[in-house]
Short mmCIF file of C-alpha atoms in Angstrom, two decimals:
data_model
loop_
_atom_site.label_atom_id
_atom_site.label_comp_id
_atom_site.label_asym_id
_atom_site.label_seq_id
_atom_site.Cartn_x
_atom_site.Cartn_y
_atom_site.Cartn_z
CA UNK A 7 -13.54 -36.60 -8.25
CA UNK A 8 -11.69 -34.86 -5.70
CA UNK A 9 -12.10 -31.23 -6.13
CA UNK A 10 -8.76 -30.06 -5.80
CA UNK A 11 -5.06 -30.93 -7.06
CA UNK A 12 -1.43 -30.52 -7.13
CA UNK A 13 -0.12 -27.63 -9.21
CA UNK A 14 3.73 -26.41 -9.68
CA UNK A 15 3.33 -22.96 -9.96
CA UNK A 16 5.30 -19.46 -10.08
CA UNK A 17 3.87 -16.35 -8.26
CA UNK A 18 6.39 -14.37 -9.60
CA UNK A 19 9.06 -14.14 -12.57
CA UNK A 20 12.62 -14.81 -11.96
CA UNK A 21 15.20 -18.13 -11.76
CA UNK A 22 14.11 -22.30 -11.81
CA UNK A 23 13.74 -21.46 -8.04
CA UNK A 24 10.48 -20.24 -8.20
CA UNK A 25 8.32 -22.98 -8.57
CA UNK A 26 6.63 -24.24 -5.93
CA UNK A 27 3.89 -26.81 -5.57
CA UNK A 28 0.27 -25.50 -4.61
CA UNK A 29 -3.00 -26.97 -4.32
CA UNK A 30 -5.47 -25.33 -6.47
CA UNK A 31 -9.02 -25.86 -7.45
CA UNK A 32 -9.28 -28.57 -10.23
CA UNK A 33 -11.07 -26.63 -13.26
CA UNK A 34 -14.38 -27.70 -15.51
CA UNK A 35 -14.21 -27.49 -18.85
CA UNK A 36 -16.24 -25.12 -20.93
CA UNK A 37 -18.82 -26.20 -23.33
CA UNK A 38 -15.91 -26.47 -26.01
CA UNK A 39 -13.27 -27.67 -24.07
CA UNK A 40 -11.78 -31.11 -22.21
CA UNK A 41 -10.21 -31.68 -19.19
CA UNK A 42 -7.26 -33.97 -19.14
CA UNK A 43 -5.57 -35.60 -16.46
CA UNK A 44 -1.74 -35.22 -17.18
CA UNK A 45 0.86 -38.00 -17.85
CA UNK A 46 3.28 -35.47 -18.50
CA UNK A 47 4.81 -32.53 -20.23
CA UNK A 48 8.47 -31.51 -21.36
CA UNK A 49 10.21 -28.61 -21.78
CA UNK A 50 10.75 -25.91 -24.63
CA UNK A 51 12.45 -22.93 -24.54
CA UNK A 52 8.81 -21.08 -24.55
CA UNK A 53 8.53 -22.06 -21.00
CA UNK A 54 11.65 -20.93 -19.29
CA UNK A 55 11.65 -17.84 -21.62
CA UNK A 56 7.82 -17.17 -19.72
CA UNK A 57 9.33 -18.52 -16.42
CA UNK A 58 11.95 -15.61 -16.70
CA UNK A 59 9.77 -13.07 -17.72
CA UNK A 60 11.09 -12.03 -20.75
CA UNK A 61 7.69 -12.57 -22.85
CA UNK A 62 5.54 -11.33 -20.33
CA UNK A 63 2.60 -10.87 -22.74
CA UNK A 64 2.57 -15.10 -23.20
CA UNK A 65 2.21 -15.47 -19.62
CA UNK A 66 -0.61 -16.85 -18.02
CA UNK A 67 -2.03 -14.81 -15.00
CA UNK A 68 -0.73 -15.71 -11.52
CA UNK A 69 -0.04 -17.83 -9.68
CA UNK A 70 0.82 -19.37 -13.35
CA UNK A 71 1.04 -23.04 -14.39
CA UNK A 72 3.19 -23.13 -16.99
CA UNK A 73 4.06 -25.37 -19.81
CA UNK A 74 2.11 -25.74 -23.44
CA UNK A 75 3.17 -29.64 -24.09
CA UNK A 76 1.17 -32.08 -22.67
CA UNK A 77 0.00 -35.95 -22.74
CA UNK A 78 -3.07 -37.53 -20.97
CA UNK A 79 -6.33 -38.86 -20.29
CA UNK A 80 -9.51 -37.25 -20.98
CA UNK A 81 -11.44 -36.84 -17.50
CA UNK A 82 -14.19 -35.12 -18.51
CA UNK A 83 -16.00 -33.26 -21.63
CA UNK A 84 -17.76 -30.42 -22.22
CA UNK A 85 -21.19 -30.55 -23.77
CA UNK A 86 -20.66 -29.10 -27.23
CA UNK A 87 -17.43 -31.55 -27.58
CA UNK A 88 -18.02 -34.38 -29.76
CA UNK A 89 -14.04 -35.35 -30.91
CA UNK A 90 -13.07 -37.07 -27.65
CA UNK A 91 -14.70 -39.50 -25.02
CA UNK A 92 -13.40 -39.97 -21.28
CA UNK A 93 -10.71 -42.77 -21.08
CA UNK A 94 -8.98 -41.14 -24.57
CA UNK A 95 -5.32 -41.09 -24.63
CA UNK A 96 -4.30 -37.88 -25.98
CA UNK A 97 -1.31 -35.39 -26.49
CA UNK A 98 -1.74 -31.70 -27.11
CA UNK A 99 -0.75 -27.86 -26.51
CA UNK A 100 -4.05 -26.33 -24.58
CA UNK A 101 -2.27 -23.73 -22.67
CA UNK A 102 1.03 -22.93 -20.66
CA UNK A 103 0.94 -19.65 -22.38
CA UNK A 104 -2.03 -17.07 -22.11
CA UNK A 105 -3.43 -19.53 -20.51
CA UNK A 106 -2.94 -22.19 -17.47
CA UNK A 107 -0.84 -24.99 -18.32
CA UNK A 108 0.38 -28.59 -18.16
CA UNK A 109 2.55 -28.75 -15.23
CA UNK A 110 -0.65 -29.86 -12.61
CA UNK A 111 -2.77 -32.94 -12.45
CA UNK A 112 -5.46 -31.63 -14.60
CA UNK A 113 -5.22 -29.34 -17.19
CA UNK A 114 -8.51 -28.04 -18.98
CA UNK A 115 -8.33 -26.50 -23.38
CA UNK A 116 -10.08 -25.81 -26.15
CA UNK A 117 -11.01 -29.67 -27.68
CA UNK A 118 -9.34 -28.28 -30.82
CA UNK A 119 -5.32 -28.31 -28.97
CA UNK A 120 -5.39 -32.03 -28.65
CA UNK A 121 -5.67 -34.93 -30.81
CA UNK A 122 -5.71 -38.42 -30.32
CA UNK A 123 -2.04 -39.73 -28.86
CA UNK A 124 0.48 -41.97 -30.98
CA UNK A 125 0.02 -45.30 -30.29
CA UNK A 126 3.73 -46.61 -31.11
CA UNK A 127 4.82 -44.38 -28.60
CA UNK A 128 4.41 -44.44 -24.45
CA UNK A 129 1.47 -41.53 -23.51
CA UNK A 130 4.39 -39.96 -21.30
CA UNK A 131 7.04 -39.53 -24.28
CA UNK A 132 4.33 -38.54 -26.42
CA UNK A 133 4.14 -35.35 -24.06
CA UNK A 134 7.60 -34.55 -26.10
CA UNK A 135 6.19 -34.10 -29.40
CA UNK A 136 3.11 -31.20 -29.69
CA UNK A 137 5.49 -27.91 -29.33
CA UNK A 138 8.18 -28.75 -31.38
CA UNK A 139 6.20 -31.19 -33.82
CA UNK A 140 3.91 -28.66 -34.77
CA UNK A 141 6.95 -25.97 -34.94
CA UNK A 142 8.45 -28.21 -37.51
CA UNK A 143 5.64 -29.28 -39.52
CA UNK A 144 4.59 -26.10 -39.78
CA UNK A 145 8.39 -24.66 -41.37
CA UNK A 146 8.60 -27.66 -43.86
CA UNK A 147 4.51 -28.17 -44.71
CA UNK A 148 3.37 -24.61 -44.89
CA UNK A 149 5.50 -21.73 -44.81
CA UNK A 150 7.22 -24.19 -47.80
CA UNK A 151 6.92 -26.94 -49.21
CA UNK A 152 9.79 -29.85 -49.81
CA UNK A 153 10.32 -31.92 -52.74
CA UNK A 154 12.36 -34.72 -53.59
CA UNK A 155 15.71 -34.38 -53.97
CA UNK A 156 15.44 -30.64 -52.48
CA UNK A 157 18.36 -29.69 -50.71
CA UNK A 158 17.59 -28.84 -46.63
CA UNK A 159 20.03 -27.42 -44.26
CA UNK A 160 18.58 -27.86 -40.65
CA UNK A 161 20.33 -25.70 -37.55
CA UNK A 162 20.55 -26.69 -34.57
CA UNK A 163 19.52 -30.54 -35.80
CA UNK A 164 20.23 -31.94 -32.45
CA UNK A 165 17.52 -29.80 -30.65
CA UNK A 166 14.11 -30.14 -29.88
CA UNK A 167 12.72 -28.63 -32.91
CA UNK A 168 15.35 -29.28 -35.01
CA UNK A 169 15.69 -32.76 -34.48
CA UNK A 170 11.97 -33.16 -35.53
CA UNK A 171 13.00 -31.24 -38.71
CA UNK A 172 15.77 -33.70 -39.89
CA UNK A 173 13.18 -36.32 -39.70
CA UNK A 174 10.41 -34.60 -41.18
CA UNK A 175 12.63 -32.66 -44.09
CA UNK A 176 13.83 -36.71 -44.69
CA UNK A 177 10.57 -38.10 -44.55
CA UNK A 178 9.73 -35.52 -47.96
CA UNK A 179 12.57 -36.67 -49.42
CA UNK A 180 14.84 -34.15 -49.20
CA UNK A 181 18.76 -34.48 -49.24
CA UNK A 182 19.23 -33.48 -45.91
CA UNK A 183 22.28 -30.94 -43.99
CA UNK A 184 22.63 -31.22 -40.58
CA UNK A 185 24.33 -28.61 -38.66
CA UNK A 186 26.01 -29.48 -34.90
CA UNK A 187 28.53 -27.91 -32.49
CA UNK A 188 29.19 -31.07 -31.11
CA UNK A 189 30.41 -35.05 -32.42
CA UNK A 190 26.95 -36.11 -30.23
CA UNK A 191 24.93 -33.51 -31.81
CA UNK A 192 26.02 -34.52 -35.43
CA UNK A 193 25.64 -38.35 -34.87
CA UNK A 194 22.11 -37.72 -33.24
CA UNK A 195 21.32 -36.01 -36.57
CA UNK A 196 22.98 -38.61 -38.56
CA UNK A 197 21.20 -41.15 -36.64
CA UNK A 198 17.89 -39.48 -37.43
CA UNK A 199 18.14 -38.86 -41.53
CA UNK A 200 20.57 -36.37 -42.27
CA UNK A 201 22.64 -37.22 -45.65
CA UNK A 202 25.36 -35.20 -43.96
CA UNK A 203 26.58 -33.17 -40.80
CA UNK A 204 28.71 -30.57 -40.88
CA UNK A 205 30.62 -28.32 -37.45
CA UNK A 206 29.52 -24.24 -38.46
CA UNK A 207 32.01 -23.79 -35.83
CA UNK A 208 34.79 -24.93 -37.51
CA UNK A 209 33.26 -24.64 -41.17
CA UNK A 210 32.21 -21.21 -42.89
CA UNK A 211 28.88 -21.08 -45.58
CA UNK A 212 30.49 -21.16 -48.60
CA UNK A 213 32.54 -24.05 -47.95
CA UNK A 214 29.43 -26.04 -47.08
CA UNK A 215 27.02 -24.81 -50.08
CA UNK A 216 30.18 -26.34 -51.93
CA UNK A 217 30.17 -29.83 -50.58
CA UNK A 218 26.61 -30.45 -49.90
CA UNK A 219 24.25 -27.50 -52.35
CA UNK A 220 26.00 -27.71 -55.65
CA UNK A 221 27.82 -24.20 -54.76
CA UNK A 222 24.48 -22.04 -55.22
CA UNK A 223 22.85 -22.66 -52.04
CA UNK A 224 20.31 -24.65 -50.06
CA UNK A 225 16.48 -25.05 -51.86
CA UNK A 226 15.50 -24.77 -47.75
CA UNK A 227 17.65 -23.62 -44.64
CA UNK A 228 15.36 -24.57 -41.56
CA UNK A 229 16.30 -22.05 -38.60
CA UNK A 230 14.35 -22.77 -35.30
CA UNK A 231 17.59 -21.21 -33.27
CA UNK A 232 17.47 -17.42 -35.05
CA UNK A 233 19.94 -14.49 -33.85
CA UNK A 234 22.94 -14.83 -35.94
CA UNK A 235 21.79 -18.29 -37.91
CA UNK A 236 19.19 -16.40 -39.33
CA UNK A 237 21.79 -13.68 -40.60
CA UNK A 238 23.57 -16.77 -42.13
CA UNK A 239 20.51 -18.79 -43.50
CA UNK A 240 20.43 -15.87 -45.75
CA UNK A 241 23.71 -16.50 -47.25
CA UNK A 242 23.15 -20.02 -47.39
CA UNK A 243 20.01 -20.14 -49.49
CA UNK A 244 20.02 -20.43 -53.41
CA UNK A 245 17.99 -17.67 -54.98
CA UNK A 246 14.42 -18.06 -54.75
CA UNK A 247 14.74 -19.93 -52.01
CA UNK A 248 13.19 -20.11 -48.50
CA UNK A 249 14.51 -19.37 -44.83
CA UNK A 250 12.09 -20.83 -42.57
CA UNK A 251 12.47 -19.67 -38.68
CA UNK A 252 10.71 -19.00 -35.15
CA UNK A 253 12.99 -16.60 -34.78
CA UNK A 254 11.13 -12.93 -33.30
CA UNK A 255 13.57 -11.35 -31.45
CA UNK A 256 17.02 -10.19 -33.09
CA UNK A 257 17.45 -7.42 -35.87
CA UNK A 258 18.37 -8.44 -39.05
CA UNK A 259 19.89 -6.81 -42.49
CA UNK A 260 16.92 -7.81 -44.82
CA UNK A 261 18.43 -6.48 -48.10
CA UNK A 262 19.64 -10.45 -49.07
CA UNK A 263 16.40 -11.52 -49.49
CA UNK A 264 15.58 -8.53 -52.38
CA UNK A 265 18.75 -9.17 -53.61
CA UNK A 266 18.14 -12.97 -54.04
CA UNK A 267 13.93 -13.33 -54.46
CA UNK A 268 14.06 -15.14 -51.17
CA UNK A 269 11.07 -16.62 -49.18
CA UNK A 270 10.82 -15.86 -44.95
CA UNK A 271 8.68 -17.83 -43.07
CA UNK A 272 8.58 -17.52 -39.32
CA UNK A 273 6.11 -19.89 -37.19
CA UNK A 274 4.54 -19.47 -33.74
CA UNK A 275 2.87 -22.27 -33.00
CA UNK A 276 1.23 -20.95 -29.91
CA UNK A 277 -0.67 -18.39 -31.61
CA UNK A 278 -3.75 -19.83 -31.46
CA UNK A 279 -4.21 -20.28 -28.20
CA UNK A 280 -3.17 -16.71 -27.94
CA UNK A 281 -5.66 -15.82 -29.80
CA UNK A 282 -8.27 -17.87 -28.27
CA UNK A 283 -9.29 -18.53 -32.07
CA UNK A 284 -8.27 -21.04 -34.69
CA UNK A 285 -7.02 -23.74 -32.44
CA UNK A 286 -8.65 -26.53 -34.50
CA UNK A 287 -5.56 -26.05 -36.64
CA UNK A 288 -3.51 -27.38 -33.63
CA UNK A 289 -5.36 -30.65 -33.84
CA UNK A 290 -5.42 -31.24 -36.76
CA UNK A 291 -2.40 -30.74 -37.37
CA UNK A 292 -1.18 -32.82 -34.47
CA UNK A 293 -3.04 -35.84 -35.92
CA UNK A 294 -1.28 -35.40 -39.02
CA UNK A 295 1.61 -35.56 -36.81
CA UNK A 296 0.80 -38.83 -34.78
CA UNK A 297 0.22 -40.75 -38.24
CA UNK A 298 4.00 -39.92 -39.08
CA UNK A 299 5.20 -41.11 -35.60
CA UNK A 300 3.09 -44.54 -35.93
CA UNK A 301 4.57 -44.70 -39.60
CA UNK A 302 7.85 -44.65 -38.28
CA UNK A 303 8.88 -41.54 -39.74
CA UNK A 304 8.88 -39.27 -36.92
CA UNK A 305 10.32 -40.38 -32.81
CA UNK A 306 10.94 -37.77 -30.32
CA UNK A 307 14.28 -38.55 -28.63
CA UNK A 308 14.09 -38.42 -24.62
CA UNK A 309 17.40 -36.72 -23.01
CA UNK A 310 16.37 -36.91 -19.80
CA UNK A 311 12.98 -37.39 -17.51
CA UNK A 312 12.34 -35.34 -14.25
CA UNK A 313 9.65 -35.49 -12.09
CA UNK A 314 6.87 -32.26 -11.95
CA UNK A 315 8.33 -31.71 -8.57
CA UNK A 316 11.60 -31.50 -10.30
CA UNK A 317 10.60 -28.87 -12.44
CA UNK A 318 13.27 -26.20 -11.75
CA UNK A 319 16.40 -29.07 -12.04
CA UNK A 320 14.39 -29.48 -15.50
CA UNK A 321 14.35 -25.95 -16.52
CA UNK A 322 18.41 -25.74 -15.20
CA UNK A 323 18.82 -28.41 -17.72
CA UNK A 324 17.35 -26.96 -20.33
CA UNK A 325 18.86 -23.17 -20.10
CA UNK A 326 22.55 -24.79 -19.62
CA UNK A 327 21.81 -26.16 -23.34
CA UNK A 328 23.23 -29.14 -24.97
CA UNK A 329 20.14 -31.12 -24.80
CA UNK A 330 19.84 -34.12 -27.29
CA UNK A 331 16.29 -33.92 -28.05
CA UNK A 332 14.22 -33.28 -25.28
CA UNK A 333 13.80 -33.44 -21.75
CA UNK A 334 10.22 -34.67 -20.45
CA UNK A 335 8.51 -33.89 -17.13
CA UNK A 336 6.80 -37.19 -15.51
CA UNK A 337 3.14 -36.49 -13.70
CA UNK A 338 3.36 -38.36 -10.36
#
């Protein structure tokens, strides 16, 4: 076991630019933690959002190895771990924020951020999954639930959250709305479960409560983009219904939810490893998840792959936008 490894890291906030490989010392585990050797990781908006600087307080100290998705092989266990063996394929979130992350040979968390991988799916592509996975399961399975028959609007359907939420929101059963700017981002969304699609550019609220929510509004408008969707999801929802988000950073007119006995529930999935407490939840959670995907109910879709050492091209790609899915970064 060669003691140390290959890490992209940043030294300092600012544009894709920074990254730059390092070799750093290869950490132990804890008592309660693994340490993986990395298959790969992909990108959410979390990381290039930390990469930036704009949520300093998520960072990890510097130099900082950044990104919370990961797949892998356990290397080596700590003594009070009893969930995983060495040689176990698994997928995860153990850091990337407040603490060190994926994008490095090894990467060492709490045993309770992974969980056993998929097995209908490659180890690397199941690197695509824990982030937004969790984000979505989390909207649609506990801040509300979905029923049969309900009526779901997702935003932003042909994103990486989102398009985890038209499969999910179909897998409950629920007539599902899919919203895209683009013909590719609608057919993705059709592709993956959604009853219908519909162009909010070109389309106002009202005329799509009409067509697809009976004319009183969606039972659930799913809303991982925020700013002004949220400000819409409110007029989009039937009374007593529920606007589920990640949103956290725009200002919003909060009156339409008194005035219609609305719901809000807004997830952060990295919170427990924030906290440095609860993060059992993550994997448990993410085994729920990888029974969906090897039922055939859930598939992360693959945009693009990069290399680690083509981390910055990666994060480019991701902050231009238009992303089907998600783009993965490939360990070398």
């Amino acid at each position: 076991m060669a003691e140390e490894m290959a890490a992209y890291v940043i030294e300092e906030y600012g544009d894709p630019d920074v990254f730059q490989r390092q070799t750093v010392e290869v950490p132990d585990p804890g008592p309660e933690e693994v340490r993986v050797d990395v298959a790969a990781t992909s990108l959410n908006p979390v990381d290039y959002k930390i990469r930036r600087g704009d949520i300093p307080d998520f960072a990890p100290e510097f130099p900082a190895v950044l990104h919370c998705d990961v797949s892998g092989v356990v290397d080596a266990v700590g003594e009070e771990v009893d969930r995983f063996d060495e040689g176990d394929e698994v997928y995860g979130m153990p850091g990337g924020a407040g603490r060190q992350g994926a994008l490095a040979e090894y990467v060492v968390g709490n045993a309770g951020t992974f969980a056993q991988a998929p097995e209908s799916l490659s180890l690397e592509e199941a690197a695509a999954l824990p982030v937004v996975a969790l984000t979505a399961w989390e909207m649609l399975a506990d801040k509300t639930t979905v029923d049969e028959g309900d009526d779901v609007i997702v935003y932003g359907a042909a994103g990486g959250v989102g398009h985890v939420g038209v499969q999910m929101a179909d897998h409950f059963g629920a007539d599902v709305t899919a919203t895209g700017s683009t013909e590719a981002k609608r057919s993705l969304a059709a592709e993956l479960g959604a009853n219908a699609t519909v162009d909010y550019t070109e389309t106002d609220v009202a005329t799509y409560i009409d067509e697809h929510a009976g004319g009183d509004g969606f039972d659930v408008v799913f809303d991982p983009v925020g700013d002004d969707h949220l400000e819409t999801a409110f007029e989009a929802v039937r009374p007593y219904g529920s606007v589920v988000t990640t949103e956290s950073s725009s200002t919003q007119d909060l009156s339409p939810m008194h005035a219609s006995s609305l719901s809000l529930g807004v997830v952060l999935v990295i919170l427990p490893v924030l906290l440095g407490e609860g993060e059992e939840r993550i994997g448990e959670e993410l085994t729920e998840i990888a029974r969906l995907v090897d039922e055939g109910a859930v598939e992360p879709r693959i945009d693009e792959r990069f290399g680690f050492d083509e981390a910055a091209a990666a994060h480019r790609r991701g902050e231009e936008g238009g992303v089907l899915g998600k783009l993965l970064l490939v360990a070398e």
